[in-house]
Amino acid sequence: MDISILQAKIHEVRGHKVILDFDLALLYKVETRVLNQAVKRNSQRFPEDFMFQLTLEEFENMSSQFVMRSPSKRPKTALPFAFSEQGIAMLSGILNSEVAINVNIAIMRTFVMIRKFAIENKDLNFKLLEMESKYEKHFSDIYEALNFLIKRDENEIIQKERKQIGYKK
C-alpha cells in the first residue's frame, strides 16, 4: 500500500485525524454500505472518539477540497462517517478479510509515521525559533534577500514573452 495514497485520505475534522467511510471502503475493497452495516452491528465498539458522523457543513467544506469518486452511489441525505485511528483499529476486529488486515496494518503505520513527523517538526520548529531570536538580525537579512529573489523571479516570469508555435512564414 502506497503511503502517499493513505496520507491523502487522512483529514483533520474536529481536531482528530480521520479517514472517511467511503475512503476506507475503497481501500478495503467493500461497498460503503457493507462497511457501515458491519459498524452498526457492532456499534458498542465505536464510541464518539473512535467514529462520528460528519455534519452537513463539515461534509460540504470537505467536498470542496476533494473530488468525490462516485457521488451518485451515496444518497444526498447520508452523511459519511469519520473514523479516527482507534476506530480504524477497531474495524480490524469486525472486518476479517485478508485485504482488510493488510490495509489496516498500512493505515496504522501511516498514522505512526505522521505522528513521528509531527514530533520531529515540533523540535525543529522550536530550534528555528530559538536560533531566530538569538540571530534575529541575520535571519531578517536572509528573509529580505529571499523575498527579493522571489519577487525578482516572479517579475521575470511575467515579463517573458510567449514563444510562437506553429509554422513560420
Coordinates of N, CA, C and O in Angstrom, one line a residue:
M1 N 0.8 -1.2 0.0 CA 0.0 0.0 0.0 C 0.9 1.2 0.0 O 1.8 1.4 0.8
D2 N 0.6 2.1 -0.9 CA 1.4 3.4 -1.1 C 1.0 4.3 0.1 O -0.1 4.7 0.2
I3 N 2.0 4.8 0.8 CA 1.7 5.6 2.0 C 1.2 7.0 1.5 O 0.4 7.6 2.2
S4 N 1.6 7.5 0.4 CA 1.1 8.8 -0.1 C -0.4 8.7 -0.4 O -1.1 9.7 -0.2
I5 N -0.9 7.6 -0.9 CA -2.3 7.4 -1.1 C -3.0 7.5 0.2 O -4.1 8.2 0.4
L6 N -2.5 6.8 1.2 CA -3.1 6.8 2.6 C -3.1 8.2 3.2 O -4.1 8.7 3.8
Q7 N -2.0 8.9 3.1 CA -1.9 10.3 3.6 C -2.9 11.2 3.0 O -3.4 12.1 3.7
A8 N -3.2 11.0 1.7 CA -4.1 11.9 1.0 C -5.6 11.7 1.5 O -6.4 12.5 1.4
K9 N -5.8 10.5 2.1 CA -7.1 10.2 2.6 C -7.4 10.6 4.1 O -8.4 10.5 4.6
I10 N -6.3 11.0 4.7 CA -6.4 11.4 6.1 C -6.7 12.9 6.2 O -6.0 13.7 5.6
H11 N -7.8 13.2 6.9 CA -8.3 14.6 7.0 C -8.3 14.9 8.5 O -8.4 14.0 9.4
E12 N -8.3 16.2 8.8 CA -8.5 16.6 10.2 C -9.9 17.2 10.3 O -10.3 18.2 9.7
V13 N -10.7 16.6 11.2 CA -12.0 17.0 11.5 C -12.2 17.0 13.0 O -11.9 16.0 13.7
R14 N -12.7 18.1 13.5 CA -13.0 18.3 15.0 C -11.7 18.0 15.8 O -11.8 17.4 16.9
G15 N -10.6 18.3 15.2 CA -9.3 18.1 16.0 C -8.8 16.7 15.9 O -7.8 16.3 16.6
H16 N -9.4 15.8 15.1 CA -9.0 14.4 15.0 C -8.5 14.1 13.6 O -9.1 14.6 12.6
K17 N -7.5 13.3 13.5 CA -7.1 12.8 12.2 C -8.0 11.6 11.9 O -8.1 10.7 12.6
V18 N -8.7 11.7 10.7 CA -9.7 10.7 10.4 C -9.6 10.3 8.9 O -9.1 11.0 8.1
I19 N -10.2 9.1 8.7 CA -10.4 8.7 7.3 C -11.9 8.5 7.2 O -12.6 7.9 8.0
L20 N -12.5 8.9 6.1 CA -14.0 8.8 5.9 C -14.3 7.4 5.4 O -13.6 6.7 4.8
D21 N -15.6 7.0 5.7 CA -16.1 5.7 5.4 C -15.9 5.3 4.0 O -15.5 4.1 3.7
F22 N -16.2 6.2 3.0 CA -16.1 5.8 1.6 C -14.7 5.6 1.2 O -14.4 4.7 0.3
D23 N -13.7 6.3 1.8 CA -12.3 6.0 1.5 C -11.9 4.7 2.1 O -11.1 3.9 1.4
L24 N -12.3 4.4 3.3 CA -12.0 3.1 3.9 C -12.6 1.9 3.1 O -11.9 0.9 2.9
A25 N -13.8 2.1 2.7 CA -14.5 1.1 1.9 C -13.7 0.8 0.6 O -13.5 -0.3 0.2
L26 N -13.2 1.9 0.0 CA -12.4 1.8 -1.3 C -11.1 1.0 -1.0 O -10.8 0.1 -1.7
L27 N -10.5 1.3 0.1 CA -9.2 0.7 0.5 C -9.5 -0.8 0.8 O -8.7 -1.7 0.5
Y28 N -10.6 -1.1 1.6 CA -10.9 -2.5 2.0 C -11.5 -3.3 0.9 O -11.7 -4.5 1.0
K29 N -11.8 -2.6 -0.2 CA -12.5 -3.2 -1.4 C -13.8 -3.9 -1.0 O -14.1 -5.0 -1.4
V30 N -14.6 -3.0 -0.3 CA -16.0 -3.4 0.0 C -16.9 -2.2 -0.3 O -16.4 -1.1 -0.5
E31 N -18.2 -2.4 -0.4 CA -19.1 -1.2 -0.6 C -19.2 -0.5 0.7 O -19.1 -1.0 1.8
T32 N -19.4 0.8 0.6 CA -19.5 1.7 1.8 C -20.6 1.2 2.7 O -20.5 1.2 3.9
R33 N -21.8 0.8 2.1 CA -22.9 0.4 2.9 C -22.6 -0.9 3.7 O -23.0 -1.1 4.8
V34 N -21.8 -1.8 3.1 CA -21.3 -3.0 3.8 C -20.5 -2.7 5.0 O -20.7 -3.2 6.1
L35 N -19.5 -1.7 4.8 CA -18.7 -1.3 5.9 C -19.5 -0.7 7.0 O -19.4 -1.0 8.2
N36 N -20.5 0.2 6.7 CA -21.3 0.9 7.6 C -22.3 -0.1 8.3 O -22.5 0.0 9.5
Q37 N -22.7 -1.1 7.6 CA -23.6 -2.1 8.3 C -22.8 -2.9 9.3 O -23.3 -3.2 10.4
A38 N -21.6 -3.3 9.0 CA -20.8 -4.0 9.9 C -20.5 -3.2 11.2 O -20.5 -3.7 12.3
V39 N -20.3 -1.9 11.0 CA -20.1 -1.0 12.1 C -21.4 -0.9 12.9 O -21.3 -0.9 14.2
K40 N -22.5 -0.7 12.3 CA -23.8 -0.6 13.0 C -24.1 -1.9 13.8 O -24.6 -1.8 15.0
R41 N -23.7 -3.0 13.3 CA -24.0 -4.3 14.0 C -23.1 -4.4 15.3 O -23.3 -5.1 16.2
N42 N -22.0 -3.6 15.3 CA -21.0 -3.6 16.4 C -20.8 -2.2 17.0 O -19.7 -1.8 17.3
S43 N -21.9 -1.5 17.1 CA -21.9 -0.1 17.4 C -21.3 0.2 18.8 O -20.7 1.2 19.0
Q44 N -21.4 -0.8 19.7 CA -20.8 -0.7 21.1 C -19.2 -0.6 21.0 O -18.6 0.0 21.9
R45 N -18.6 -1.0 19.9 CA -17.2 -0.9 19.7 C -16.7 0.5 19.3 O -15.5 0.7 19.2
F46 N -17.6 1.4 18.9 CA -17.3 2.6 18.3 C -17.9 3.8 19.0 O -18.9 4.4 18.6
P47 N -17.2 4.2 20.1 CA -17.7 5.4 20.8 C -17.4 6.6 20.0 O -16.7 6.6 18.9
E48 N -17.8 7.8 20.4 CA -17.7 9.1 19.7 C -16.3 9.4 19.3 O -16.1 10.0 18.3
D49 N -15.3 9.1 20.1 CA -13.9 9.4 19.8 C -13.3 8.5 18.8 O -12.2 8.7 18.3
F50 N -14.0 7.3 18.5 CA -13.5 6.4 17.5 C -14.1 6.6 16.2 O -13.5 6.4 15.1
M51 N -15.4 7.0 16.2 CA -16.1 7.2 14.9 C -17.3 8.2 15.2 O -17.9 8.2 16.2
F52 N -17.5 9.1 14.2 CA -18.6 10.1 14.3 C -19.1 10.4 12.9 O -18.3 10.2 12.0
Q53 N -20.3 10.9 12.8 CA -20.9 11.2 11.6 C -20.6 12.7 11.3 O -20.8 13.5 12.2
L54 N -20.2 13.1 10.1 CA -20.0 14.5 9.8 C -21.3 15.2 9.7 O -22.3 14.6 9.4
T55 N -21.2 16.5 10.0 CA -22.4 17.3 9.8 C -22.4 17.7 8.3 O -21.4 17.6 7.6
L56 N -23.5 18.3 7.9 CA -23.7 18.7 6.5 C -22.6 19.8 6.2 O -22.0 19.7 5.1
E57 N -22.5 20.7 7.1 CA -21.5 21.8 6.9 C -20.1 21.2 6.8 O -19.3 21.6 5.9
E58 N -19.7 20.3 7.7 CA -18.3 19.7 7.6 C -18.1 19.0 6.3 O -17.1 19.1 5.7
F59 N -19.2 18.3 5.9 CA -19.0 17.5 4.6 C -18.9 18.4 3.4 O -18.1 18.1 2.5
E60 N -19.7 19.5 3.4 CA -19.7 20.4 2.3 C -18.3 21.1 2.2 O -17.7 21.3 1.1
N61 N -17.7 21.4 3.4 CA -16.4 22.0 3.4 C -15.4 21.1 2.9 O -14.5 21.5 2.2
M62 N -15.5 19.8 3.3 CA -14.5 18.8 2.8 C -14.7 18.5 1.3 O -13.7 18.3 0.6
S63 N -15.9 18.5 0.9 CA -16.2 18.2 -0.5 C -15.6 19.2 -1.5 O -15.2 18.8 -2.6
S64 N -15.5 20.4 -1.0 CA -14.9 21.4 -1.9 C -13.4 21.2 -2.0 O -12.7 21.7 -2.9
Q65 N -12.8 20.4 -1.1 CA -11.3 20.2 -1.1 C -10.9 18.9 -1.8 O -9.8 18.7 -2.2
F66 N -11.9 18.0 -2.1 CA -11.5 16.8 -2.9 C -12.7 16.4 -3.8 O -13.8 16.9 -3.6
V67 N -12.4 15.6 -4.7 CA -13.4 15.2 -5.7 C -13.9 13.8 -5.2 O -13.2 12.9 -4.9
M68 N -15.3 13.8 -5.1 CA -15.9 12.5 -4.7 C -15.8 11.5 -5.8 O -16.0 11.9 -7.0
R69 N -15.5 10.3 -5.5 CA -15.3 9.3 -6.5 C -16.6 8.9 -7.2 O -16.7 8.7 -8.4
S70 N -17.6 8.7 -6.4 CA -18.9 8.3 -7.0 C -20.1 8.9 -6.2 O -20.7 8.2 -5.4
P71 N -20.3 10.1 -6.4 CA -21.4 10.8 -5.6 C -22.8 10.2 -5.8 O -23.6 10.3 -5.0
S72 N -23.0 9.6 -7.0 CA -24.3 9.1 -7.3 C -24.7 7.8 -6.4 O -25.8 7.5 -6.2
K73 N -23.6 7.2 -5.9 CA -23.9 6.0 -5.1 C -24.2 6.3 -3.7 O -24.7 5.4 -3.0
R74 N -24.0 7.5 -3.2 CA -24.3 7.8 -1.9 C -25.5 8.7 -1.9 O -25.5 9.8 -2.5
P75 N -26.5 8.4 -1.1 CA -27.7 9.3 -1.0 C -27.3 10.6 -0.5 O -26.4 10.7 0.4
K76 N -27.9 11.7 -0.9 CA -27.6 13.0 -0.5 C -27.8 13.2 1.0 O -27.2 14.0 1.6
T77 N -28.8 12.5 1.6 CA -29.1 12.6 3.0 C -28.1 11.8 3.9 O -28.1 12.0 5.1
A78 N -27.4 10.9 3.3 CA -26.5 10.0 4.1 C -25.1 10.7 4.2 O -24.4 10.7 3.3
L79 N -24.8 11.2 5.4 CA -23.5 11.9 5.6 C -22.5 10.8 6.0 O -22.8 9.9 6.7
P80 N -21.3 11.0 5.6 CA -20.3 10.0 5.8 C -19.8 9.9 7.3 O -20.0 10.9 8.0
F81 N -19.3 8.8 7.7 CA -18.8 8.6 9.0 C -17.3 8.8 8.9 O -16.6 8.5 7.9
A82 N -16.7 9.4 10.0 CA -15.3 9.6 10.0 C -14.7 8.7 11.1 O -15.2 8.6 12.2
F83 N -13.7 8.0 10.8 CA -13.0 7.0 11.7 C -11.7 7.5 12.1 O -10.8 7.8 11.3
S84 N -11.5 7.6 13.4 CA -10.2 8.0 14.0 C -9.2 6.8 13.9 O -9.7 5.7 13.5
E85 N -8.0 7.0 14.3 CA -7.0 5.9 14.3 C -7.5 4.7 15.2 O -7.4 3.6 14.7
Q86 N -8.1 5.0 16.3 CA -8.6 4.0 17.2 C -9.8 3.3 16.5 O -10.0 2.1 16.7
G87 N -10.7 4.0 15.9 CA -11.8 3.4 15.2 C -11.4 2.5 14.0 O -12.0 1.5 13.8
I88 N -10.3 2.9 13.3 CA -9.8 2.1 12.3 C -9.2 0.8 12.8 O -9.4 -0.3 12.3
A89 N -8.5 0.9 14.0 CA -8.0 -0.3 14.6 C -9.1 -1.2 15.0 O -9.0 -2.4 14.9
M90 N -10.2 -0.6 15.5 CA -11.4 -1.4 15.9 C -12.0 -2.1 14.7 O -12.5 -3.2 14.8
L91 N -12.0 -1.5 13.5 CA -12.5 -2.1 12.3 C -11.8 -3.4 12.0 O -12.4 -4.3 11.4
S92 N -10.5 -3.5 12.4 CA -9.8 -4.8 12.1 C -10.4 -5.9 12.8 O -10.3 -7.1 12.4
G93 N -11.2 -5.7 13.9 CA -11.8 -6.8 14.6 C -13.1 -7.2 14.0 O -13.6 -8.3 14.3
I94 N -13.7 -6.4 13.2 CA -15.0 -6.8 12.6 C -14.9 -7.0 11.1 O -15.8 -7.7 10.5
L95 N -13.8 -6.6 10.4 CA -13.6 -6.9 9.0 C -12.4 -7.8 8.9 O -11.3 -7.4 9.2
N96 N -12.6 -9.1 8.7 CA -11.6 -10.1 8.8 C -11.0 -10.6 7.4 O -10.3 -11.6 7.4
S97 N -11.3 -9.9 6.4 CA -10.7 -10.3 5.1 C -9.2 -10.0 5.1 O -8.7 -9.2 5.8
E98 N -8.5 -10.7 4.2 CA -7.0 -10.5 4.1 C -6.7 -9.1 3.7 O -5.8 -8.5 4.2
V99 N -7.5 -8.6 2.8 CA -7.3 -7.2 2.3 C -7.5 -6.2 3.4 O -6.6 -5.3 3.6
A100 N -8.5 -6.4 4.2 CA -8.8 -5.5 5.4 C -7.6 -5.5 6.4 O -7.2 -4.5 6.9
I101 N -7.1 -6.7 6.6 CA -6.0 -6.9 7.6 C -4.7 -6.1 7.1 O -4.1 -5.3 7.8
N102 N -4.4 -6.3 5.8 CA -3.2 -5.7 5.2 C -3.4 -4.2 5.1 O -2.4 -3.4 5.4
V103 N -4.6 -3.7 4.8 CA -4.8 -2.3 4.7 C -4.8 -1.7 6.1 O -4.2 -0.6 6.3
N104 N -5.3 -2.3 7.1 CA -5.3 -1.8 8.5 C -3.8 -1.7 8.9 O -3.5 -0.7 9.6
I105 N -3.0 -2.6 8.6 CA -1.6 -2.5 9.0 C -0.9 -1.3 8.3 O -0.2 -0.5 9.0
A106 N -1.2 -1.1 7.1 CA -0.6 0.0 6.4 C -1.2 1.3 6.9 O -0.4 2.3 7.1
I107 N -2.4 1.4 7.3 CA -3.0 2.6 7.9 C -2.4 2.9 9.2 O -2.0 4.1 9.5
M108 N -2.2 1.9 10.0 CA -1.6 2.1 11.4 C -0.2 2.6 11.2 O 0.2 3.5 11.9
R109 N 0.6 2.1 10.3 CA 1.9 2.5 10.0 C 1.9 4.0 9.5 O 2.8 4.8 9.9
T110 N 1.0 4.4 8.7 CA 0.9 5.7 8.2 C 0.6 6.7 9.4 O 1.2 7.8 9.5
F111 N -0.3 6.3 10.3 CA -0.6 7.2 11.4 C 0.6 7.4 12.3 O 0.9 8.5 12.8
V112 N 1.3 6.3 12.5 CA 2.5 6.4 13.3 C 3.6 7.3 12.7 O 4.2 8.1 13.3
M113 N 3.7 7.2 11.3 CA 4.7 8.0 10.6 C 4.3 9.5 10.7 O 5.1 10.3 10.9
I114 N 3.0 9.8 10.6 CA 2.5 11.2 10.7 C 2.8 11.7 12.1 O 3.3 12.8 12.2
R115 N 2.5 10.9 13.1 CA 2.8 11.3 14.5 C 4.3 11.6 14.7 O 4.7 12.6 15.3
K116 N 5.1 10.7 14.2 CA 6.6 10.8 14.3 C 7.0 12.1 13.6 O 7.9 12.9 14.1
F117 N 6.5 12.3 12.4 CA 6.9 13.5 11.6 C 6.5 14.8 12.4 O 7.3 15.8 12.4
A118 N 5.3 14.8 13.0 CA 4.8 16.0 13.7 C 5.7 16.2 14.9 O 6.1 17.4 15.2
I119 N 6.2 15.2 15.6 CA 7.0 15.4 16.8 C 8.4 15.9 16.3 O 8.9 16.8 17.0
E120 N 8.9 15.3 15.3 CA 10.2 15.8 14.8 C 10.2 17.2 14.3 O 11.1 18.0 14.6
N121 N 9.1 17.6 13.7 CA 9.0 19.0 13.2 C 8.8 20.0 14.4 O 9.2 21.1 14.3
K122 N 8.1 19.5 15.4 CA 7.9 20.3 16.6 C 9.3 20.7 17.2 O 9.5 21.9 17.5
D123 N 10.2 19.8 17.3 CA 11.6 20.1 17.8 C 12.3 21.0 16.8 O 13.0 21.9 17.2
L124 N 12.1 20.8 15.5 CA 12.8 21.6 14.5 C 12.3 23.0 14.6 O 13.0 24.0 14.6
N125 N 10.9 23.2 14.7 CA 10.3 24.5 14.9 C 10.9 25.2 16.1 O 11.2 26.4 16.0
F126 N 11.0 24.5 17.2 CA 11.5 25.1 18.4 C 12.9 25.6 18.2 O 13.3 26.7 18.6
K127 N 13.7 24.7 17.6 CA 15.1 25.1 17.4 C 15.2 26.3 16.4 O 16.1 27.2 16.6
L128 N 14.4 26.4 15.4 CA 14.4 27.5 14.5 C 14.1 28.8 15.2 O 14.7 29.8 15.0
L129 N 13.0 28.7 16.0 CA 12.6 29.9 16.8 C 13.7 30.4 17.8 O 14.0 31.5 17.9
E130 N 14.4 29.4 18.4 CA 15.5 29.7 19.3 C 16.6 30.4 18.5 O 17.1 31.4 19.0
M131 N 17.0 29.8 17.4 CA 18.0 30.4 16.6 C 17.6 31.8 16.1 O 18.5 32.7 16.0
E132 N 16.4 31.9 15.7 CA 15.9 33.2 15.2 C 16.0 34.3 16.2 O 16.4 35.4 15.9
S133 N 15.6 34.0 17.4 CA 15.7 35.0 18.5 C 17.2 35.3 18.8 O 17.5 36.5 19.1
K134 N 18.0 34.3 18.7 CA 19.5 34.5 19.0 C 20.2 35.3 17.9 O 21.0 36.2 18.2
Y135 N 19.8 35.0 16.7 CA 20.5 35.7 15.5 C 19.4 36.5 14.7 O 19.4 36.4 13.5
E136 N 18.6 37.2 15.4 CA 17.5 37.9 14.7 C 17.9 38.8 13.5 O 17.3 38.7 12.5
K137 N 19.0 39.5 13.7 CA 19.4 40.4 12.6 C 19.8 39.6 11.4 O 19.5 39.9 10.3
H138 N 20.5 38.5 11.6 CA 21.0 37.7 10.4 C 19.8 37.1 9.7 O 19.8 37.0 8.5
F139 N 18.8 36.6 10.5 CA 17.6 36.0 9.8 C 16.8 37.0 9.1 O 16.3 36.7 8.0
S140 N 16.7 38.2 9.6 CA 15.9 39.2 8.9 C 16.6 39.6 7.6 O 15.9 39.8 6.6
D141 N 17.9 39.6 7.6 CA 18.7 39.8 6.3 C 18.4 38.7 5.3 O 18.2 38.9 4.1
I142 N 18.4 37.5 5.8 CA 18.2 36.3 4.9 C 16.8 36.4 4.3 O 16.6 36.1 3.2
Y143 N 15.8 36.6 5.2 CA 14.4 36.7 4.7 C 14.3 37.8 3.7 O 13.6 37.6 2.7
E144 N 14.9 38.9 3.9 CA 14.8 40.1 3.0 C 15.4 39.7 1.7 O 14.8 39.9 0.6
A145 N 16.6 39.0 1.7 CA 17.2 38.6 0.4 C 16.4 37.5 -0.3 O 16.2 37.6 -1.5
L146 N 15.8 36.6 0.4 CA 14.9 35.6 -0.2 C 13.7 36.2 -0.8 O 13.3 35.9 -1.9
N147 N 13.1 37.1 -0.1 CA 11.9 37.8 -0.7 C 12.2 38.6 -1.9 O 11.5 38.6 -2.9
F148 N 13.4 39.2 -1.9 CA 13.9 40.0 -3.1 C 14.0 39.0 -4.3 O 13.6 39.3 -5.4
L149 N 14.7 37.9 -4.1 CA 14.9 36.9 -5.1 C 13.6 36.3 -5.6 O 13.4 36.1 -6.8
I150 N 12.6 36.0 -4.7 CA 11.3 35.5 -5.1 C 10.6 36.5 -6.0 O 10.1 36.2 -7.1
K151 N 10.6 37.8 -5.6 CA 9.8 38.8 -6.3 C 10.5 39.0 -7.7 O 9.8 39.2 -8.7
R152 N 11.8 39.0 -7.7 CA 12.6 39.2 -9.0 C 12.2 38.0 -9.9 O 12.0 38.3 -11.1
D153 N 12.2 36.8 -9.4 CA 11.9 35.6 -10.3 C 10.5 35.7 -10.8 O 10.2 35.4 -12.0
E154 N 9.5 36.2 -10.0 CA 8.1 36.3 -10.4 C 8.0 37.4 -11.5 O 7.3 37.1 -12.5
N155 N 8.7 38.5 -11.3 CA 8.7 39.5 -12.4 C 9.3 39.0 -13.7 O 8.8 39.4 -14.8
E156 N 10.4 38.3 -13.6 CA 11.0 37.7 -14.8 C 10.0 36.8 -15.6 O 9.9 36.8 -16.8
I157 N 9.3 36.0 -14.8 CA 8.4 35.0 -15.4 C 7.3 35.8 -16.1 O 6.9 35.4 -17.2
I158 N 6.8 36.8 -15.5 CA 5.7 37.6 -16.1 C 6.1 38.3 -17.3 O 5.4 38.4 -18.3
Q159 N 7.4 38.8 -17.3 CA 7.9 39.6 -18.4 C 8.3 38.8 -19.6 O 8.4 39.3 -20.7
K160 N 8.6 37.5 -19.4 CA 9.0 36.6 -20.6 C 7.8 36.5 -21.5 O 6.6 36.3 -21.1
E161 N 8.1 36.7 -22.8 CA 7.1 36.6 -23.8 C 6.9 35.2 -24.2 O 7.8 34.4 -24.2
R162 N 5.7 34.9 -24.6 CA 5.4 33.5 -25.1 C 5.9 33.3 -26.5 O 5.8 34.1 -27.4
K163 N 6.6 32.2 -26.6 CA 7.2 31.8 -27.9 C 6.1 31.3 -28.9 O 5.2 30.6 -28.5
Q164 N 6.2 31.8 -30.1 CA 5.1 31.4 -31.1 C 5.4 30.0 -31.5 O 6.5 29.6 -31.8
I165 N 4.3 29.3 -31.6 CA 4.4 27.9 -32.1 C 3.6 27.7 -33.4 O 2.8 28.5 -33.7
G166 N 4.0 26.8 -34.2 CA 3.3 26.6 -35.4 C 4.3 26.9 -36.6 O 5.5 26.9 -36.5
Y167 N 3.7 27.0 -37.8 CA 4.5 27.3 -39.0 C 5.0 28.7 -39.0 O 4.3 29.6 -38.6
K168 N 6.3 28.9 -39.4 CA 6.9 30.2 -39.5 C 6.8 30.6 -41.0 O 7.1 29.8 -41.9
K169 N 6.5 31.8 -41.3 CA 6.5 32.3 -42.7 C 7.8 32.7 -43.2 O 8.7 33.2 -42.5

